[in-house]
PDB file of C-alpha atoms and ligand atoms in Angstrom:
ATOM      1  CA  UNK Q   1       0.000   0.000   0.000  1.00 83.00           C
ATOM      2  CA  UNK Q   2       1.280   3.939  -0.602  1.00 92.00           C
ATOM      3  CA  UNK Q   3      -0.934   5.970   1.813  1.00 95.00           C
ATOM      4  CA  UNK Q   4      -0.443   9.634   2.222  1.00 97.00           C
ATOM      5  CA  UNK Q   5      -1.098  10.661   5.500  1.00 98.00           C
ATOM      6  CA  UNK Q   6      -1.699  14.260   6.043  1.00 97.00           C
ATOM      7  CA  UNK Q   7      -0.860  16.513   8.902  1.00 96.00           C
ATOM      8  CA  UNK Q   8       1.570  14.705  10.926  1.00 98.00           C
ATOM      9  CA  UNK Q   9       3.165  18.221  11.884  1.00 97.00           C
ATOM     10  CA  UNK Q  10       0.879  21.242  12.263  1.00 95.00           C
ATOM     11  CA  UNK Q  11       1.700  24.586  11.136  1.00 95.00           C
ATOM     12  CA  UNK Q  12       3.472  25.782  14.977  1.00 96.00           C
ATOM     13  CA  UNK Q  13       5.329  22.638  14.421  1.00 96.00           C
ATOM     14  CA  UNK Q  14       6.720  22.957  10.906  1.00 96.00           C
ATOM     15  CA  UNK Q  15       7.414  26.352  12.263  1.00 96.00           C
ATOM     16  CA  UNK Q  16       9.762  25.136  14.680  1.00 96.00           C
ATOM     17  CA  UNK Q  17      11.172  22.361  12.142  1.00 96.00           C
ATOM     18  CA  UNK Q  18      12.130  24.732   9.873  1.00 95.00           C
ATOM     19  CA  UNK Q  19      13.871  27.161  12.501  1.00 95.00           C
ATOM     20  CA  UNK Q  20      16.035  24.362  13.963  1.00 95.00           C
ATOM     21  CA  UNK Q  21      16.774  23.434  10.156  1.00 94.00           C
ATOM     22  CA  UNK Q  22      18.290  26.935   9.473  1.00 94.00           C
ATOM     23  CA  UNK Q  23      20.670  26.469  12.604  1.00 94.00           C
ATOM     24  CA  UNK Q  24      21.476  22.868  11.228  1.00 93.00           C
ATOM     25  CA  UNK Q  25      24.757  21.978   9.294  1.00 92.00           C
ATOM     26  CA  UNK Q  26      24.707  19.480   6.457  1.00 92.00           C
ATOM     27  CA  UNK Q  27      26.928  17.177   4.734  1.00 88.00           C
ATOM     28  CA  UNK Q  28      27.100  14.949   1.479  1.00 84.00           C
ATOM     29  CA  UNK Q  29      24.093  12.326   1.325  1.00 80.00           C
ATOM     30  CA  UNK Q  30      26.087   9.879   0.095  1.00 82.00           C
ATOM     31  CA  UNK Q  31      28.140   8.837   3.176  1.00 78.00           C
ATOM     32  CA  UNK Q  32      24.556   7.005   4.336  1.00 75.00           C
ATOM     33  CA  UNK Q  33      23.829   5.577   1.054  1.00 75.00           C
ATOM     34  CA  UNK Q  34      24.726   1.588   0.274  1.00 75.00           C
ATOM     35  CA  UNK Q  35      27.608   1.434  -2.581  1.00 76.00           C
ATOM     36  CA  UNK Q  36      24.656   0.689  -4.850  1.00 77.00           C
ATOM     37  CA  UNK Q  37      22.718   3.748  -3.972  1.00 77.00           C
ATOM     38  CA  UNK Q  38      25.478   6.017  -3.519  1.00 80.00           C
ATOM     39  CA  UNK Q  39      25.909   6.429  -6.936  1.00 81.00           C
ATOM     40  CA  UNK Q  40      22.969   7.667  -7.741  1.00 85.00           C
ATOM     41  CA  UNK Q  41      22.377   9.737  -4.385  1.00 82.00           C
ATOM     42  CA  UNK Q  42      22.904  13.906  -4.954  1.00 87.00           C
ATOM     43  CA  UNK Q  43      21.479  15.418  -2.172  1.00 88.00           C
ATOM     44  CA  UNK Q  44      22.791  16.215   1.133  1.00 92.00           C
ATOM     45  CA  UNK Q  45      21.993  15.794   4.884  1.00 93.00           C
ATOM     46  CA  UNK Q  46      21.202  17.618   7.989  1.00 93.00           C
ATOM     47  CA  UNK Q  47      23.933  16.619  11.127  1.00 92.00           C
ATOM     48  CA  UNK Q  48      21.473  15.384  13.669  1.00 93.00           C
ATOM     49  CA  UNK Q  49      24.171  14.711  16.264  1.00 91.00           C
ATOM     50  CA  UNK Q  50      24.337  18.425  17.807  1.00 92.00           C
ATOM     51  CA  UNK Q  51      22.811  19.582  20.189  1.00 93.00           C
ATOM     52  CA  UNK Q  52      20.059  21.192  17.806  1.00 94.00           C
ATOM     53  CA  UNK Q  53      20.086  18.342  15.254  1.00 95.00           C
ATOM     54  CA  UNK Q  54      18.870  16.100  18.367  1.00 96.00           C
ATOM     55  CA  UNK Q  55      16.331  18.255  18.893  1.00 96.00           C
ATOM     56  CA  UNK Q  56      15.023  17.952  15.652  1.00 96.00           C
ATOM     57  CA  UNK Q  57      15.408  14.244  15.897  1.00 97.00           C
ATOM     58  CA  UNK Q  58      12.996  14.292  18.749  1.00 97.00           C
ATOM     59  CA  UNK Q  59      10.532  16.403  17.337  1.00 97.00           C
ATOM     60  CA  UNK Q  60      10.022  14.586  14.116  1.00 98.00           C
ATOM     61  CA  UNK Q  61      10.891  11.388  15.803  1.00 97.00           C
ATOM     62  CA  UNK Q  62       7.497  12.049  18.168  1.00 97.00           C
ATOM     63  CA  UNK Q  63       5.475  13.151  15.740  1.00 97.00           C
ATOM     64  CA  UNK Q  64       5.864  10.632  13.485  1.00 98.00           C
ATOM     65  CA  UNK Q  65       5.508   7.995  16.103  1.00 97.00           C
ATOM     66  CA  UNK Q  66       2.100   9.731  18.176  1.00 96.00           C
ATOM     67  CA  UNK Q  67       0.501   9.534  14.385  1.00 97.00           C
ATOM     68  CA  UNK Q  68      -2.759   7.276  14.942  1.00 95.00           C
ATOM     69  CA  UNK Q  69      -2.656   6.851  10.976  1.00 96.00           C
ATOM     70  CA  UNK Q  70       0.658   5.627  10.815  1.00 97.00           C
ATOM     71  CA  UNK Q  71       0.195   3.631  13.615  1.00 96.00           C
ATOM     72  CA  UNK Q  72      -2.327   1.584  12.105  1.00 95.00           C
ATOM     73  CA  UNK Q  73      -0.921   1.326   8.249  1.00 96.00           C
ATOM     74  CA  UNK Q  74       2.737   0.743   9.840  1.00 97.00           C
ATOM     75  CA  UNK Q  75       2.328  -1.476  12.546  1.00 96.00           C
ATOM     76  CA  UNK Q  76       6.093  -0.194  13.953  1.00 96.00           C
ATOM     77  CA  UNK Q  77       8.332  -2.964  16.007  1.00 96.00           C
ATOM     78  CA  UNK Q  78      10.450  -0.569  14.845  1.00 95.00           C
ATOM     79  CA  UNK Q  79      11.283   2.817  13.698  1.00 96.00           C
ATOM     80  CA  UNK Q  80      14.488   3.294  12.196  1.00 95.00           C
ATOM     81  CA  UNK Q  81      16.841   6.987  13.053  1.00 94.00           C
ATOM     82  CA  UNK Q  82      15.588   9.552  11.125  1.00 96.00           C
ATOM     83  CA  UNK Q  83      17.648  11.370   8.297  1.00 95.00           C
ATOM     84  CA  UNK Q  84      16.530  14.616   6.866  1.00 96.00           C
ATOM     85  CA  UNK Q  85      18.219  15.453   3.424  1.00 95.00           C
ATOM     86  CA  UNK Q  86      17.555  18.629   1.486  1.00 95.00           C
ATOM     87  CA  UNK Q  87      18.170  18.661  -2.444  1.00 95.00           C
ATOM     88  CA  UNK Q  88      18.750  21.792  -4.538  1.00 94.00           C
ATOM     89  CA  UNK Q  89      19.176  22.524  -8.411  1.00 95.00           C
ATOM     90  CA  UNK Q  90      20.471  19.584 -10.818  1.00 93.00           C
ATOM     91  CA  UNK Q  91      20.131  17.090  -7.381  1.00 92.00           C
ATOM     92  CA  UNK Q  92      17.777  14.167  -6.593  1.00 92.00           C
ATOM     93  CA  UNK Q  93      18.460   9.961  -6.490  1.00 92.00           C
ATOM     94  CA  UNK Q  94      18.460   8.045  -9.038  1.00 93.00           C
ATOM     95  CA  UNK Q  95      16.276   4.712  -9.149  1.00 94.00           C
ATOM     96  CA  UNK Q  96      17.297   2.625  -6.448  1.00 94.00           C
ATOM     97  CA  UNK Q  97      15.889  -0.228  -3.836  1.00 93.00           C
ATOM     98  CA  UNK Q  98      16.602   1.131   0.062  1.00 93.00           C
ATOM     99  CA  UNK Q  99      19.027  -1.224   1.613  1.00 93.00           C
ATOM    100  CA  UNK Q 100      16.959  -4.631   3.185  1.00 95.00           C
ATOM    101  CA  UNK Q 101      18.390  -3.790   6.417  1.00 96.00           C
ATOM    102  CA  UNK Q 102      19.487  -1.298   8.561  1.00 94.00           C
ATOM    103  CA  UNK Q 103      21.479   0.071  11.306  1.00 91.00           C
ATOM    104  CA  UNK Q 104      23.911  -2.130  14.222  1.00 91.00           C
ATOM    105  CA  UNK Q 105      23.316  -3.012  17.500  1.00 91.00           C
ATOM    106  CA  UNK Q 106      19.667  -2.334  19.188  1.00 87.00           C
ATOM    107  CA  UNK Q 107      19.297  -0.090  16.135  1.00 88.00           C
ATOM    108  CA  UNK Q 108      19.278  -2.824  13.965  1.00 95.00           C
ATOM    109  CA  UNK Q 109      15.532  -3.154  11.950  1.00 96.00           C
ATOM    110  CA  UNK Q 110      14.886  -4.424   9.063  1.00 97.00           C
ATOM    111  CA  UNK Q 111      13.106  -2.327   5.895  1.00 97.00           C
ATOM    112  CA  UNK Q 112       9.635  -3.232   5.634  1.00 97.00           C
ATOM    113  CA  UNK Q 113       8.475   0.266   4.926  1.00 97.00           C
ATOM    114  CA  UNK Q 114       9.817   3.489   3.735  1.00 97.00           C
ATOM    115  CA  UNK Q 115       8.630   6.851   4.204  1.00 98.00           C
ATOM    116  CA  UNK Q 116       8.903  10.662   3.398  1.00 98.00           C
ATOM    117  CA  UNK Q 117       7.711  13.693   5.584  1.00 98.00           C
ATOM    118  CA  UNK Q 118       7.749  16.450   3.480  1.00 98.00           C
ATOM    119  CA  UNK Q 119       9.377  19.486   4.829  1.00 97.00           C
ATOM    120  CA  UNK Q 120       9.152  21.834   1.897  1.00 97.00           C
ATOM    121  CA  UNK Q 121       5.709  23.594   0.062  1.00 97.00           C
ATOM    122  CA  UNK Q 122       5.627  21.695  -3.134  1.00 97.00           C
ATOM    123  CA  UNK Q 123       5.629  25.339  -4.660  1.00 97.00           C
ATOM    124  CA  UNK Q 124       8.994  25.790  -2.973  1.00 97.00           C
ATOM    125  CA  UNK Q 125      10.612  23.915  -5.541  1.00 97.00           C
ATOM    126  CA  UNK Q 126      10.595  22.331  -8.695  1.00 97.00           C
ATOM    127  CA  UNK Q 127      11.031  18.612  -9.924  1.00 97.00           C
ATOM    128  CA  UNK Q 128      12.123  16.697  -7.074  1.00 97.00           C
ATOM    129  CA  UNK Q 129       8.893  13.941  -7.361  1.00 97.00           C
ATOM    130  CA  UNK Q 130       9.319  11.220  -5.284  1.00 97.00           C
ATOM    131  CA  UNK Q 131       8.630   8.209  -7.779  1.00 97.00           C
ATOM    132  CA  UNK Q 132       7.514   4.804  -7.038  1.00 96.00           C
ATOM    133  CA  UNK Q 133       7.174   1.907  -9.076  1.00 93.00           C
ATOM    134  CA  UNK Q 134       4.405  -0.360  -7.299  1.00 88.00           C
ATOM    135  CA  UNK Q 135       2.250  -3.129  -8.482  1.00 83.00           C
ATOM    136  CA  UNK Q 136       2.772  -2.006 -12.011  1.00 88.00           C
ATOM    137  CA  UNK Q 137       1.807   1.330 -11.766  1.00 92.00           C
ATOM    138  CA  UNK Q 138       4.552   4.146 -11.651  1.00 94.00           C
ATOM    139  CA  UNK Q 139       3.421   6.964  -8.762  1.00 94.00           C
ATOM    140  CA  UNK Q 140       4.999  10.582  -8.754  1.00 96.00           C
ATOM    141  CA  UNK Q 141       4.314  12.292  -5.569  1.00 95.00           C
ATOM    142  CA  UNK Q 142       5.084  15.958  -4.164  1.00 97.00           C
ATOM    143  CA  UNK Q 143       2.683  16.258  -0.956  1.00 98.00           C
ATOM    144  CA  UNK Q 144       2.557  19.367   1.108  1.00 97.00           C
ATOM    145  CA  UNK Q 145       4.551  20.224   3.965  1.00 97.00           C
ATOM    146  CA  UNK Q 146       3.885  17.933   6.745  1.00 98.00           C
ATOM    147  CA  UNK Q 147       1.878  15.300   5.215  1.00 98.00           C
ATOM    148  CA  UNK Q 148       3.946  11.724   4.752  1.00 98.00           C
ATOM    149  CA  UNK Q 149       3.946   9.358   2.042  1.00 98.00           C
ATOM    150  CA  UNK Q 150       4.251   5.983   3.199  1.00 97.00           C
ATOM    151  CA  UNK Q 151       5.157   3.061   1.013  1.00 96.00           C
ATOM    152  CA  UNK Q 152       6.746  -0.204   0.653  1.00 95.00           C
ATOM    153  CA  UNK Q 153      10.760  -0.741   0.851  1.00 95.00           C
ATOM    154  CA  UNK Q 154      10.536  -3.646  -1.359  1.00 93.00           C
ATOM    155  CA  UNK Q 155       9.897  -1.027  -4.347  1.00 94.00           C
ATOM    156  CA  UNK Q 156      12.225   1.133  -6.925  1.00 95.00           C
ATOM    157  CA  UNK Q 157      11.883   4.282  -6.691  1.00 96.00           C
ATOM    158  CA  UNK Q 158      14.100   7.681  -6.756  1.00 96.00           C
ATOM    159  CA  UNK Q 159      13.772  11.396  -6.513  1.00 96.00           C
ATOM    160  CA  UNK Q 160      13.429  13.629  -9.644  1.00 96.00           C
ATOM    161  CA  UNK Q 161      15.996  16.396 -10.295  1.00 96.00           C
ATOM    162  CA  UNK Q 162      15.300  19.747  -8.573  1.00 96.00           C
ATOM    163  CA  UNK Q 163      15.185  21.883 -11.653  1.00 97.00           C
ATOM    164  CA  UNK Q 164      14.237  25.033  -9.296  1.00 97.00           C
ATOM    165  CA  UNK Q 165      14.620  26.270  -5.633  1.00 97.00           C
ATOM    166  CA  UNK Q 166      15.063  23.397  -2.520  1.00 96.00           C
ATOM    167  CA  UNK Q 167      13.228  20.337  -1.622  1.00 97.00           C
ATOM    168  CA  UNK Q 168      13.976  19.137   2.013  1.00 97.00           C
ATOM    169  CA  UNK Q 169      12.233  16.291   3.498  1.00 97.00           C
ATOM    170  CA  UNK Q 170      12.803  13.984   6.782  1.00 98.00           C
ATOM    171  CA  UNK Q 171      13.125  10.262   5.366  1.00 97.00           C
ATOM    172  CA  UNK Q 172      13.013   7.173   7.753  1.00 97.00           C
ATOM    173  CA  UNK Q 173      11.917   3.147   7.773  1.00 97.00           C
ATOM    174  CA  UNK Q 174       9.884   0.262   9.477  1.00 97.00           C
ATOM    175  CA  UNK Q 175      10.396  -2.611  10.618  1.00 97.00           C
ATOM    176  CA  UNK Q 176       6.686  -3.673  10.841  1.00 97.00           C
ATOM    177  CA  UNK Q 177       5.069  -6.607  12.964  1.00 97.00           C
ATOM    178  CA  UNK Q 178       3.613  -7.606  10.141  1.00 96.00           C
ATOM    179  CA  UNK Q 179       5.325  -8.648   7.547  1.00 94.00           C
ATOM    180  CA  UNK Q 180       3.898  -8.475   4.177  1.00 93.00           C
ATOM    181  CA  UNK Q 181       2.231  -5.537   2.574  1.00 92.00           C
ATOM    182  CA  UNK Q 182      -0.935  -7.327   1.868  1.00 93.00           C
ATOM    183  CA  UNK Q 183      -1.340  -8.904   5.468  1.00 96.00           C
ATOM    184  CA  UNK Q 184      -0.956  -4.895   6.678  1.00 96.00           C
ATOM    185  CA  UNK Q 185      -3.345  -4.071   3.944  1.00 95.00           C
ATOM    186  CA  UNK Q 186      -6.565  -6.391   5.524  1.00 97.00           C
ATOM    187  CA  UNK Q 187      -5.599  -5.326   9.322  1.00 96.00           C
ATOM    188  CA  UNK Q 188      -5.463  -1.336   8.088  1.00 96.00           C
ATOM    189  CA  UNK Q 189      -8.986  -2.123   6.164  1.00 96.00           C
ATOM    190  CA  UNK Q 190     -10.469  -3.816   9.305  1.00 97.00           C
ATOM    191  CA  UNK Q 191      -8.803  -1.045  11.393  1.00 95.00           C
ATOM    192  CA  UNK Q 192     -10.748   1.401   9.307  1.00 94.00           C
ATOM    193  CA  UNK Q 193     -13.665  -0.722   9.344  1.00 96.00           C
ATOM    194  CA  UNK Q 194     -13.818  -1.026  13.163  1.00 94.00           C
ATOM    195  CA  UNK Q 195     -13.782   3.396  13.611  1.00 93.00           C
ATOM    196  CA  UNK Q 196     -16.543   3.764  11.331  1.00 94.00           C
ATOM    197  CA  UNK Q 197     -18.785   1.099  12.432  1.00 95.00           C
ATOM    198  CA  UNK Q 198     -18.696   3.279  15.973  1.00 92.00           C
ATOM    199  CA  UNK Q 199     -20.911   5.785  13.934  1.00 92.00           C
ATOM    200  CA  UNK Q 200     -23.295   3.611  12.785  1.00 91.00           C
ATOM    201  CA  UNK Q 201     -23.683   0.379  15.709  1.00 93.00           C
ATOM    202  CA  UNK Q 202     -24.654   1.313  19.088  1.00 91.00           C
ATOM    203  CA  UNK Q 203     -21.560   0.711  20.636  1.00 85.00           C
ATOM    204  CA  UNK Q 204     -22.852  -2.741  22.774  1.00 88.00           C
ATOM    205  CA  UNK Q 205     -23.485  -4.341  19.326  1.00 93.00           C
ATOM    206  CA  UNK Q 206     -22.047  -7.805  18.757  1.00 95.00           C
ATOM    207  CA  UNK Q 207     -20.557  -6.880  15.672  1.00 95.00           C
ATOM    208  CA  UNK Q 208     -18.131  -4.764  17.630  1.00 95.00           C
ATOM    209  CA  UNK Q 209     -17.189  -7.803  19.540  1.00 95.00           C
ATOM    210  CA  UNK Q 210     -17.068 -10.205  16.611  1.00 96.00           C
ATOM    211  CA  UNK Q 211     -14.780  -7.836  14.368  1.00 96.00           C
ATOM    212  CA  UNK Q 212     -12.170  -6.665  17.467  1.00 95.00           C
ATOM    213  CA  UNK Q 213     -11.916 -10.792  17.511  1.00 96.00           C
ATOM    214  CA  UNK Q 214     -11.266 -11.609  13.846  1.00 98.00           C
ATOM    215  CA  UNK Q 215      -8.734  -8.214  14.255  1.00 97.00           C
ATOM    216  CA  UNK Q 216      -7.276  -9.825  17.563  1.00 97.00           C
ATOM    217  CA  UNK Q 217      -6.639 -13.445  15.571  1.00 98.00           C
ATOM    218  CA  UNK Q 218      -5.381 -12.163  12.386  1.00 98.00           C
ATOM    219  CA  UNK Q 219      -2.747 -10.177  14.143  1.00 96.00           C
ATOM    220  CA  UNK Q 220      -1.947 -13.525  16.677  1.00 97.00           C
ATOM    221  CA  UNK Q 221      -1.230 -15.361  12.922  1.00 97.00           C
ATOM    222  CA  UNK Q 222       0.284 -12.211  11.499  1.00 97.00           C
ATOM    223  CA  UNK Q 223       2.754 -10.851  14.797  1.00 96.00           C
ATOM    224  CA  UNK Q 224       6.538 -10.787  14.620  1.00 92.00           C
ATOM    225  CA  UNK Q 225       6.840  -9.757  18.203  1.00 82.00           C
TER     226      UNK Q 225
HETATM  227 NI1  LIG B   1      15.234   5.239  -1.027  1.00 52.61          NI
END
């Protein structure tokens, strides 16, 4: 599944975002690349180890994580560190598949999902589409700042050339507790299914009862724990 899911900072918060990114330094996105990727990666990426850059960790970090939407198309065991990589004229990435896993130690996940939090008004720049090729179908996408694009690591997919002004987004990945895409897919329809039945069953309804079972069941099959 690609889901957009909008809102996941509010304007105060982008706000903030955007100051601690203009106190931020940045170096060559490449160094976190694979050799694969890095030769197609031209962009480059905020230093989240000061003082200010952990900060900004935090604060994306949270509101990522606090998302209810995310929650439920994700299903995180784990959320990878968060890298936030800007891209000006004549840069983007080049087709590539994000590395299967990730990280050492505790940090160690791997990539079941990928996903891009848009920092930049897509009238802030040109180019610089984030496109996915999934189930076929080849998806361009340039959401507005704050909203996310989630979407599976298992895909290709790259970042146009900026042809005009600066794209910067926060990009990160999930280790999910379930595994496969279209496992996630039924438990985020049922999910669904389960909020807007509260609108239309009185809330003592069997149905309730019988659906939060088939939920609890398919995710005792589906679990990685
Ligand atoms: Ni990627």
């Amino acid at each position: 599944m690609l889901i957009t899911i909008p809102d996941i900072l509010n304007a105060g918060e982008l706000d903030e975002v955007r100051d601690l990114l203009a106190k931020t330094a940045w170096s060559d996105g490449r160094k976190t690349a694979g050799p694969e990727a890095a030769k197609v990666k031209r962009n480059e990426q905020a230093d989240l180890s000061s003082r200010t850059g952990a900060t900004l960790h935090t604060k994306l970090n949270d509101a990522i994580r606090k998302n209810a939407v995310f929650q439920a198309a994700a299903q995180p065991a784990r959320l990878s560190r968060l890298l936030v990589s800007r891209s000006g004229v004549g840069q983007g990435y080049g087709t590539h598949v994000d590395n299967a896993l990730m990280g050492t130690g505790a940090n160690r996940l791997r990539t079941d999902l990928s996903f891009t939090l848009f920092l930049s008004e897509p009238d802030e720049y040109e180019g610089g589409e984030l496109t996915i090729d999934w189930a076929g179908m080849v998806h361009s996408m340039k959401l507005e700042a704050g909203s996310l694009l989630l979407y599976p690591s298992t895909s290709l997919h790259r970042v146009e050339p900026v042809s005009s002004g600066q794209r910067t987004v926060c990009v990160g990945w999930v280790q999910s507790q379930v595994r496969t895409s279209e496992q996630r897919d039924i438990l985020f329809d049922l999910a669904n299914l389960k909020v807007s039945m509260r609108s239309s069953l009185p809330e003592a309804a069997p149905e309730h009862l019988a659906l939060s079972k088939v939920i609890a069941n398919l995710r005792r099959l589906w679990s990685e724990v």
